[in-house]
Coordinates of C-alpha atoms and ligand atoms in Angstrom, one line a residue:
M1 CA 125.0 224.2 68.8
R2 CA 127.8 221.7 68.3
I3 CA 127.2 218.3 69.9
I4 CA 129.4 215.2 70.0
V5 CA 127.9 211.8 70.6
I6 CA 130.4 209.1 71.7
G7 CA 129.1 205.6 70.8
A8 CA 127.0 204.6 67.8
G9 CA 125.0 201.7 69.3
V10 CA 121.2 202.1 69.3
L11 CA 121.3 204.7 72.0
G12 CA 124.0 207.0 70.5
A13 CA 122.7 206.5 66.9
S14 CA 119.2 207.5 68.0
A15 CA 120.5 210.5 69.9
A16 CA 122.5 211.6 66.8
F17 CA 119.5 211.2 64.5
H18 CA 117.1 213.1 66.7
L19 CA 119.7 215.9 67.3
A20 CA 120.6 216.2 63.6
R21 CA 116.9 216.5 62.7
T22 CA 116.7 219.7 64.8
G23 CA 119.5 221.3 62.9
A24 CA 122.2 220.8 65.5
E25 CA 125.8 220.3 64.3
V26 CA 126.4 216.7 65.3
S27 CA 129.5 214.5 65.3
V28 CA 129.3 210.8 66.1
I29 CA 132.4 208.9 67.1
D30 CA 132.5 205.1 67.4
A31 CA 135.4 202.8 68.0
N32 CA 133.6 199.7 66.5
L33 CA 134.5 197.6 69.6
D34 CA 134.1 193.9 69.7
G35 CA 131.0 193.0 71.7
R36 CA 128.9 196.0 70.9
A37 CA 125.5 195.1 72.4
T38 CA 123.4 196.5 69.6
A39 CA 125.2 194.2 67.1
A40 CA 124.4 191.1 69.1
G41 CA 120.9 191.9 70.5
A42 CA 118.1 189.5 69.8
G43 CA 115.6 192.2 68.9
I44 CA 112.5 191.2 71.0
L45 CA 110.1 194.1 71.4
C46 CA 107.5 192.9 74.0
P47 CA 108.0 195.0 77.1
W48 CA 104.6 194.7 78.7
I49 CA 105.2 191.4 80.3
S50 CA 108.5 192.3 82.0
A51 CA 109.0 190.9 85.5
T52 CA 110.5 194.1 86.8
E53 CA 109.0 195.6 89.9
D54 CA 110.6 199.0 89.2
V55 CA 107.6 201.1 88.1
S56 CA 109.6 203.9 86.5
F57 CA 111.7 201.4 84.6
H58 CA 108.6 199.5 83.4
R59 CA 107.0 202.8 82.1
L60 CA 110.1 203.7 80.2
Y61 CA 110.4 200.1 78.8
C62 CA 106.7 200.1 77.6
A63 CA 107.1 203.7 76.2
G64 CA 110.2 202.5 74.3
G65 CA 108.3 199.7 72.6
E66 CA 105.4 202.0 71.8
Y67 CA 107.8 204.6 70.3
Y68 CA 108.6 202.4 67.3
P69 CA 105.8 203.4 64.9
D70 CA 106.8 207.1 65.4
L71 CA 110.4 206.3 64.9
I72 CA 109.8 204.4 61.6
T73 CA 107.7 207.4 60.3
A74 CA 110.5 209.8 61.3
L75 CA 113.2 207.6 59.7
N76 CA 111.2 207.3 56.4
D77 CA 111.3 211.1 56.1
A78 CA 115.0 210.7 55.5
G79 CA 114.5 208.0 52.8
P80 CA 113.4 204.4 52.9
S81 CA 114.9 202.4 55.8
D82 CA 114.7 198.7 56.7
L83 CA 115.0 197.9 60.4
G84 CA 114.1 194.3 60.1
Y85 CA 111.1 195.4 62.2
R86 CA 107.9 193.3 62.1
Q87 CA 105.0 193.0 64.4
A88 CA 104.6 189.2 64.0
G89 CA 103.3 188.7 67.6
A90 CA 104.9 186.9 70.5
M91 CA 103.9 183.6 72.2
L92 CA 104.4 182.9 75.9
V93 CA 104.6 179.1 75.8
S94 CA 104.3 176.5 78.5
G95 CA 103.2 172.9 78.9
D96 CA 101.5 173.7 82.3
A97 CA 97.9 174.7 82.0
E98 CA 98.0 176.5 85.4
E99 CA 101.0 178.5 84.3
L100 CA 99.4 179.5 81.0
A101 CA 96.3 180.6 82.9
W102 CA 98.5 182.8 85.2
L103 CA 100.3 184.2 82.1
E104 CA 97.0 185.0 80.5
R105 CA 95.7 186.7 83.6
M106 CA 99.0 188.7 83.9
A107 CA 98.9 189.8 80.3
R108 CA 95.2 190.9 80.6
R109 CA 96.0 192.8 83.8
R110 CA 98.7 194.7 82.1
A111 CA 96.9 195.0 78.8
A112 CA 97.9 198.1 76.8
A113 CA 96.6 199.2 73.4
A114 CA 100.0 198.5 71.9
M115 CA 100.0 194.9 73.3
G116 CA 97.3 194.1 70.8
R117 CA 94.9 191.2 71.1
I118 CA 95.6 188.6 73.8
T119 CA 94.6 185.0 72.8
R120 CA 95.0 181.7 74.5
L121 CA 96.1 179.0 72.1
G122 CA 96.0 175.3 72.3
E123 CA 98.9 173.0 71.2
A124 CA 97.7 172.7 67.5
Q125 CA 97.1 176.4 67.1
A126 CA 100.5 177.2 68.7
R127 CA 102.3 174.8 66.3
T128 CA 100.5 176.3 63.3
L129 CA 102.0 179.6 64.1
F130 CA 105.4 178.2 65.0
P131 CA 105.8 174.7 63.5
P132 CA 109.1 173.6 65.2
L133 CA 107.4 173.9 68.7
H134 CA 107.5 170.9 71.1
Q135 CA 104.4 168.8 71.3
G136 CA 102.2 169.5 74.3
L137 CA 103.0 173.3 74.6
G138 CA 100.1 175.7 74.7
A139 CA 100.5 179.5 74.4
V140 CA 99.3 183.0 75.2
H141 CA 99.6 185.0 72.0
L142 CA 100.2 188.7 72.2
A143 CA 99.5 190.3 68.8
G144 CA 101.5 193.4 69.5
G145 CA 104.8 191.6 70.1
A146 CA 107.4 192.5 67.5
R147 CA 111.1 192.1 66.5
V148 CA 113.8 194.3 65.2
D149 CA 117.2 193.7 63.8
G150 CA 119.6 195.7 66.0
R151 CA 122.3 196.0 63.3
R152 CA 119.9 197.4 60.7
L153 CA 118.3 199.6 63.3
A154 CA 121.5 201.3 64.3
A155 CA 122.6 201.5 60.6
S156 CA 119.3 203.1 59.6
L157 CA 119.5 205.6 62.5
L158 CA 123.1 206.6 61.5
R159 CA 122.2 206.9 57.8
A160 CA 119.3 209.1 58.7
A161 CA 121.5 211.2 61.0
E162 CA 124.0 211.6 58.2
F163 CA 121.1 212.6 55.8
H164 CA 120.4 215.4 58.3
G165 CA 124.0 216.5 58.3
A166 CA 125.7 214.5 61.1
K167 CA 129.3 213.5 60.6
L168 CA 130.5 210.0 61.6
S169 CA 134.1 209.3 62.6
R170 CA 135.7 206.0 63.4
G171 CA 138.1 206.0 66.4
H172 CA 138.5 205.7 70.1
A173 CA 137.4 208.9 71.8
T174 CA 138.4 210.4 75.2
L175 CA 136.7 213.4 76.8
A176 CA 138.1 216.9 76.8
V177 CA 137.2 218.7 79.9
E178 CA 138.3 222.3 80.8
A179 CA 137.7 223.3 84.5
D180 CA 134.2 222.0 85.2
R181 CA 132.9 222.1 81.6
V182 CA 133.1 219.7 78.7
A183 CA 135.1 221.1 75.8
G184 CA 134.7 218.3 73.3
A185 CA 136.4 215.0 72.6
E186 CA 139.7 213.7 71.4
I187 CA 140.3 211.0 68.8
D188 CA 143.9 209.9 68.3
G189 CA 145.2 213.2 69.8
R190 CA 142.9 215.3 67.6
R191 CA 140.5 217.5 69.4
I192 CA 137.0 218.1 68.2
R193 CA 135.4 221.0 70.1
A194 CA 131.7 221.0 71.1
D195 CA 129.2 222.8 73.3
R196 CA 127.7 219.5 74.6
V197 CA 128.9 215.9 74.6
I198 CA 126.7 212.8 75.1
V199 CA 128.5 209.6 76.3
A200 CA 126.5 206.6 74.9
A201 CA 129.4 204.2 75.1
G202 CA 127.5 201.2 76.5
A203 CA 129.3 198.8 78.8
W204 CA 132.6 200.8 78.2
A205 CA 131.3 204.1 79.6
D206 CA 133.2 203.9 82.8
K207 CA 136.5 204.0 80.8
L208 CA 135.5 207.5 79.6
L209 CA 133.8 208.8 82.7
R210 CA 135.9 207.5 85.6
P211 CA 139.0 209.5 84.6
I212 CA 136.9 212.7 85.1
G213 CA 135.5 211.5 88.4
F214 CA 132.2 209.9 87.6
A215 CA 131.6 206.1 88.2
T216 CA 128.5 204.9 86.4
A217 CA 128.2 201.5 88.2
V218 CA 127.4 200.0 84.7
E219 CA 129.0 196.6 84.2
P220 CA 129.2 194.3 81.2
Q221 CA 127.0 191.3 81.1
R222 CA 128.1 188.9 78.4
G223 CA 125.4 187.4 76.1
Q224 CA 126.1 184.6 73.6
I225 CA 123.4 184.1 71.0
A226 CA 123.1 181.6 68.2
H227 CA 121.8 182.2 64.7
L228 CA 120.3 179.3 62.8
R229 CA 118.8 178.9 59.3
L230 CA 116.0 176.7 58.2
D231 CA 116.6 176.5 54.4
G232 CA 113.6 177.1 52.2
V233 CA 111.2 177.8 55.1
K234 CA 109.1 181.0 55.2
T235 CA 109.7 182.3 58.7
S236 CA 108.8 186.0 58.3
D237 CA 105.4 185.6 60.0
W238 CA 106.5 183.4 62.8
P239 CA 106.1 185.0 66.3
V240 CA 108.7 185.4 68.9
I241 CA 108.8 182.5 71.4
L242 CA 109.0 183.3 75.1
P243 CA 109.2 180.2 77.3
P244 CA 109.4 180.5 81.1
G245 CA 112.9 181.7 82.1
S246 CA 115.2 184.0 80.3
H247 CA 115.8 182.1 77.0
Y248 CA 113.8 182.8 73.8
I249 CA 113.6 182.2 70.1
V250 CA 113.3 185.0 67.6
P251 CA 112.4 184.3 63.9
F252 CA 113.5 186.7 61.2
D253 CA 113.0 186.6 57.4
A254 CA 114.5 184.0 55.0
G255 CA 114.7 181.1 57.5
R256 CA 116.9 182.9 60.1
I257 CA 116.1 181.9 63.6
V258 CA 117.9 183.5 66.6
A259 CA 118.2 181.4 69.8
G260 CA 119.3 183.3 72.9
A261 CA 120.9 184.0 75.1
T262 CA 123.3 183.6 78.0
R263 CA 123.4 186.1 80.8
E264 CA 126.9 186.0 82.1
T265 CA 127.5 188.6 84.8
G266 CA 131.2 188.7 85.9
A267 CA 132.6 187.5 82.6
G268 CA 134.0 191.0 82.1
F269 CA 134.9 192.0 78.5
D270 CA 135.9 188.5 77.6
Y271 CA 134.8 188.4 73.9
R272 CA 134.6 184.7 73.3
I273 CA 132.1 182.0 72.3
T274 CA 132.4 179.4 75.0
A275 CA 131.5 175.7 74.7
A276 CA 129.2 176.1 77.7
G277 CA 127.5 179.2 76.2
Q278 CA 126.9 177.6 72.9
A279 CA 125.6 174.4 74.5
E280 CA 123.2 176.4 76.8
V281 CA 121.5 178.4 74.0
L282 CA 121.2 175.5 71.7
S283 CA 119.9 173.0 74.2
E284 CA 117.4 175.5 75.6
A285 CA 116.1 176.3 72.1
L286 CA 115.8 172.6 71.1
R287 CA 114.0 171.8 74.4
I288 CA 111.3 174.2 73.4
A289 CA 111.4 173.7 69.6
P290 CA 112.9 170.3 68.7
G291 CA 111.9 171.0 65.1
L292 CA 114.9 173.4 64.9
G293 CA 117.2 170.3 65.2
T294 CA 117.7 170.2 61.5
A295 CA 118.5 173.9 61.1
T296 CA 122.0 175.0 60.0
T297 CA 124.1 176.8 62.7
I298 CA 125.3 179.9 60.9
E299 CA 126.9 182.1 63.6
T300 CA 127.1 182.9 67.2
R301 CA 127.3 186.5 68.3
V302 CA 128.7 187.8 71.6
G303 CA 127.6 191.1 73.1
F304 CA 128.1 193.0 76.4
R305 CA 124.8 194.3 77.8
P306 CA 125.4 197.5 79.7
L307 CA 123.9 196.4 83.0
A308 CA 122.9 198.8 85.8
A309 CA 120.5 199.1 88.6
R310 CA 118.4 201.4 86.4
P311 CA 119.1 203.2 83.1
L312 CA 121.1 206.4 83.4
L313 CA 119.7 209.2 81.2
G314 CA 120.7 212.8 82.0
W315 CA 123.5 215.2 82.9
V316 CA 126.7 214.0 84.4
P317 CA 127.0 215.7 87.8
G318 CA 129.8 218.2 88.2
I319 CA 130.7 218.6 84.5
Q320 CA 128.6 221.2 82.6
G321 CA 127.5 220.2 79.1
L322 CA 128.1 216.5 79.6
A323 CA 125.2 214.1 79.4
T324 CA 125.1 210.3 79.3
G325 CA 122.7 207.5 78.4
N326 CA 123.4 204.0 79.6
G327 CA 122.4 201.0 81.6
L328 CA 119.7 199.7 79.2
G329 CA 120.7 196.1 80.1
A330 CA 118.6 193.5 78.4
A331 CA 116.1 196.0 77.2
G332 CA 118.1 198.4 75.1
L333 CA 116.8 197.6 71.6
T334 CA 113.3 198.3 73.0
I335 CA 114.2 201.5 74.9
G336 CA 117.2 202.8 72.9
P337 CA 115.3 204.7 70.1
L338 CA 113.2 206.6 72.6
A339 CA 116.1 207.1 75.1
G340 CA 118.1 208.7 72.3
R341 CA 115.2 211.0 71.6
L342 CA 114.9 211.9 75.3
L343 CA 118.7 212.7 75.5
A344 CA 118.4 214.8 72.3
D345 CA 115.6 216.8 73.9
L346 CA 117.6 217.2 77.1
V347 CA 120.7 218.6 75.5
T348 CA 118.8 221.0 73.2
G349 CA 116.5 222.2 76.1
E350 CA 113.3 220.8 74.7
A351 CA 110.6 219.5 77.0
G352 CA 111.0 215.7 77.1
L353 CA 108.3 213.2 76.4
I354 CA 109.0 211.5 79.8
D355 CA 110.3 212.9 83.1
L356 CA 113.9 211.8 83.4
T357 CA 114.2 212.4 87.2
P358 CA 114.2 208.6 88.1
F359 CA 117.1 208.1 85.6
D360 CA 119.2 211.0 86.7
P361 CA 122.8 209.8 86.7
A362 CA 123.4 211.6 90.0
R363 CA 120.9 209.1 91.6
R364 CA 122.5 205.9 90.4
E365 CA 122.2 202.9 92.7
R366 CA 124.8 200.2 93.1
S367 CA 122.7 197.0 93.2
A368 CA 121.7 195.3 89.9
F369 CA 117.9 195.2 89.9
G370 CA 115.8 197.0 87.2
A371 CA 117.6 196.3 84.0
L372 CA 118.7 192.9 85.2
A373 CA 115.1 191.7 85.6
A374 CA 113.9 193.5 82.5
L375 CA 113.2 190.6 80.2
R376 CA 111.1 188.4 82.5
Ligands
FAD401 P1 126.2 199.4 72.6 O1 125.4 198.9 71.5 O2 127.2 198.5 73.2 O3 127.0 200.6 71.9 C1 128.1 201.3 72.6 C2 129.0 201.8 71.5 O4 130.0 202.7 72.1 C3 129.7 200.7 70.7 O5 129.4 200.8 69.3 C4 131.2 201.0 71.0 O6 132.0 200.7 69.9 C5 131.2 202.5 71.3 N1 132.3 202.9 72.2 C6 132.5 202.5 73.5 N2 133.6 203.2 74.0 C7 134.0 204.1 73.0 C8 135.0 205.1 72.9 N3 135.8 205.3 74.0 N4 135.1 205.8 71.8 C9 134.3 205.6 70.7 N5 133.3 204.6 70.8 C10 133.1 203.9 71.9 N6 117.3 194.4 74.0 C11 116.0 194.3 73.7 O7 115.3 195.3 73.8 N7 115.5 193.2 73.2 C12 116.2 192.0 73.1 O8 115.7 191.0 72.6 C13 117.6 192.1 73.4 N8 118.4 191.0 73.3 C14 119.7 191.0 73.6 C15 120.5 189.9 73.4 C16 121.9 189.9 73.7 C17 122.7 188.7 73.5 C18 122.5 191.2 74.1 C19 123.9 191.2 74.3 C20 121.7 192.3 74.3 C21 120.3 192.2 74.0 N9 119.5 193.4 74.2 C22 118.1 193.3 73.9 C23 120.0 194.6 74.9 C24 120.5 195.6 73.9 O9 121.2 195.0 72.8 C25 121.4 196.7 74.6 O10 120.8 197.1 75.8 C26 121.6 197.9 73.7 O11 122.0 197.5 72.4 C27 122.6 198.8 74.3 O12 122.9 199.8 73.4 P2 124.0 200.9 73.7 O13 124.0 201.9 72.5 O14 123.8 201.5 75.1 O15 125.4 200.1 73.7

């Protein structure tokens, strides 16, 4: 079976990898657009404490986080890969004892095996694990919290897809549809024929699907995110820091610390670092961790989260052979690898690991809810 995947963010790259493993003839097309969400994502993997009230979404989110060990095993079959993945834990931090007690109760109520041990930490213990932390903050530590580097993740998935025979093309794709069936895709006027096409074009999906009569209701939500470096400091084992609200701090190896992020709905595809965006992420990070004040600012990334009421995973109604995956919002680095596997199973006719009915593109809703509320 010949299958085209349009979009090589985490979702498309994962679909391509899982498809190529089955022996399908896979072509991946990506336009390398500015603002690709996967290239900007922070990389927090800690779905269990999400504030969403959408039960189907919450299940998918947790299953996504819990899919990582299987994914890493599968990727290693195609050669060693480095996703920047590390289960260094996550700390929910607060200076308010009542809030910490509530957070601990909430975590214990939702406890899942993959969440690991839940431990209440006092100020000194919390600062031992994350030295730049503000004085007076306590924490609830979740041992199963992890981080991943979105760029390395997508690159590893693509490398493994190519290992299994997938072909990668750079270029801007449009859909080729004949009557009510997808016939393939076109890049720069060149047609590539296929039996099935998966559109995994993130926030840009509407530009592909609207011309053939399907509106996804996915919109871009701009996120600006700062990268800092603490020279000579060993940060590999530091946990992800989750204060109340939507900001966070994510430590990586070699002193790199990521401080995020803005959530700018309505900014469209305006690919810019703004003064207000930069000020917001830095001041929020320093409020929680003043010890980062001496860090070097090394870069700010901008990404467009594909925001939808709920993820879309399934067949596009009215066009045979055309599937889409989208709307992973603020949770796509967590859900993306599993969602790619689910799409691969769908198009090859395999029984999926999860029932995709709640995410059927034909059922899309217009109000932003699930994905918007995903990360607390
Ligand atoms: P994208 O990564 O945007 O990929 C879409 C791809 O399609 C792009 O590569 C683009 O070039 C390509 N494309 C589009 N149109 C065409 C076309 N016509 N032809 C060819 N190619 C095309 N998630 C988490 O789980 N944890 C986090 O901590 C986290 N933090 C985030 C922080 C920020 C600042 C942002 C922006 C996002 C964050 N996310 C996080 C969310 C996550 O990054 C996204 O949900 C996820 O990366 C979306 O992946 P995608 O593959 O759907 O889209």
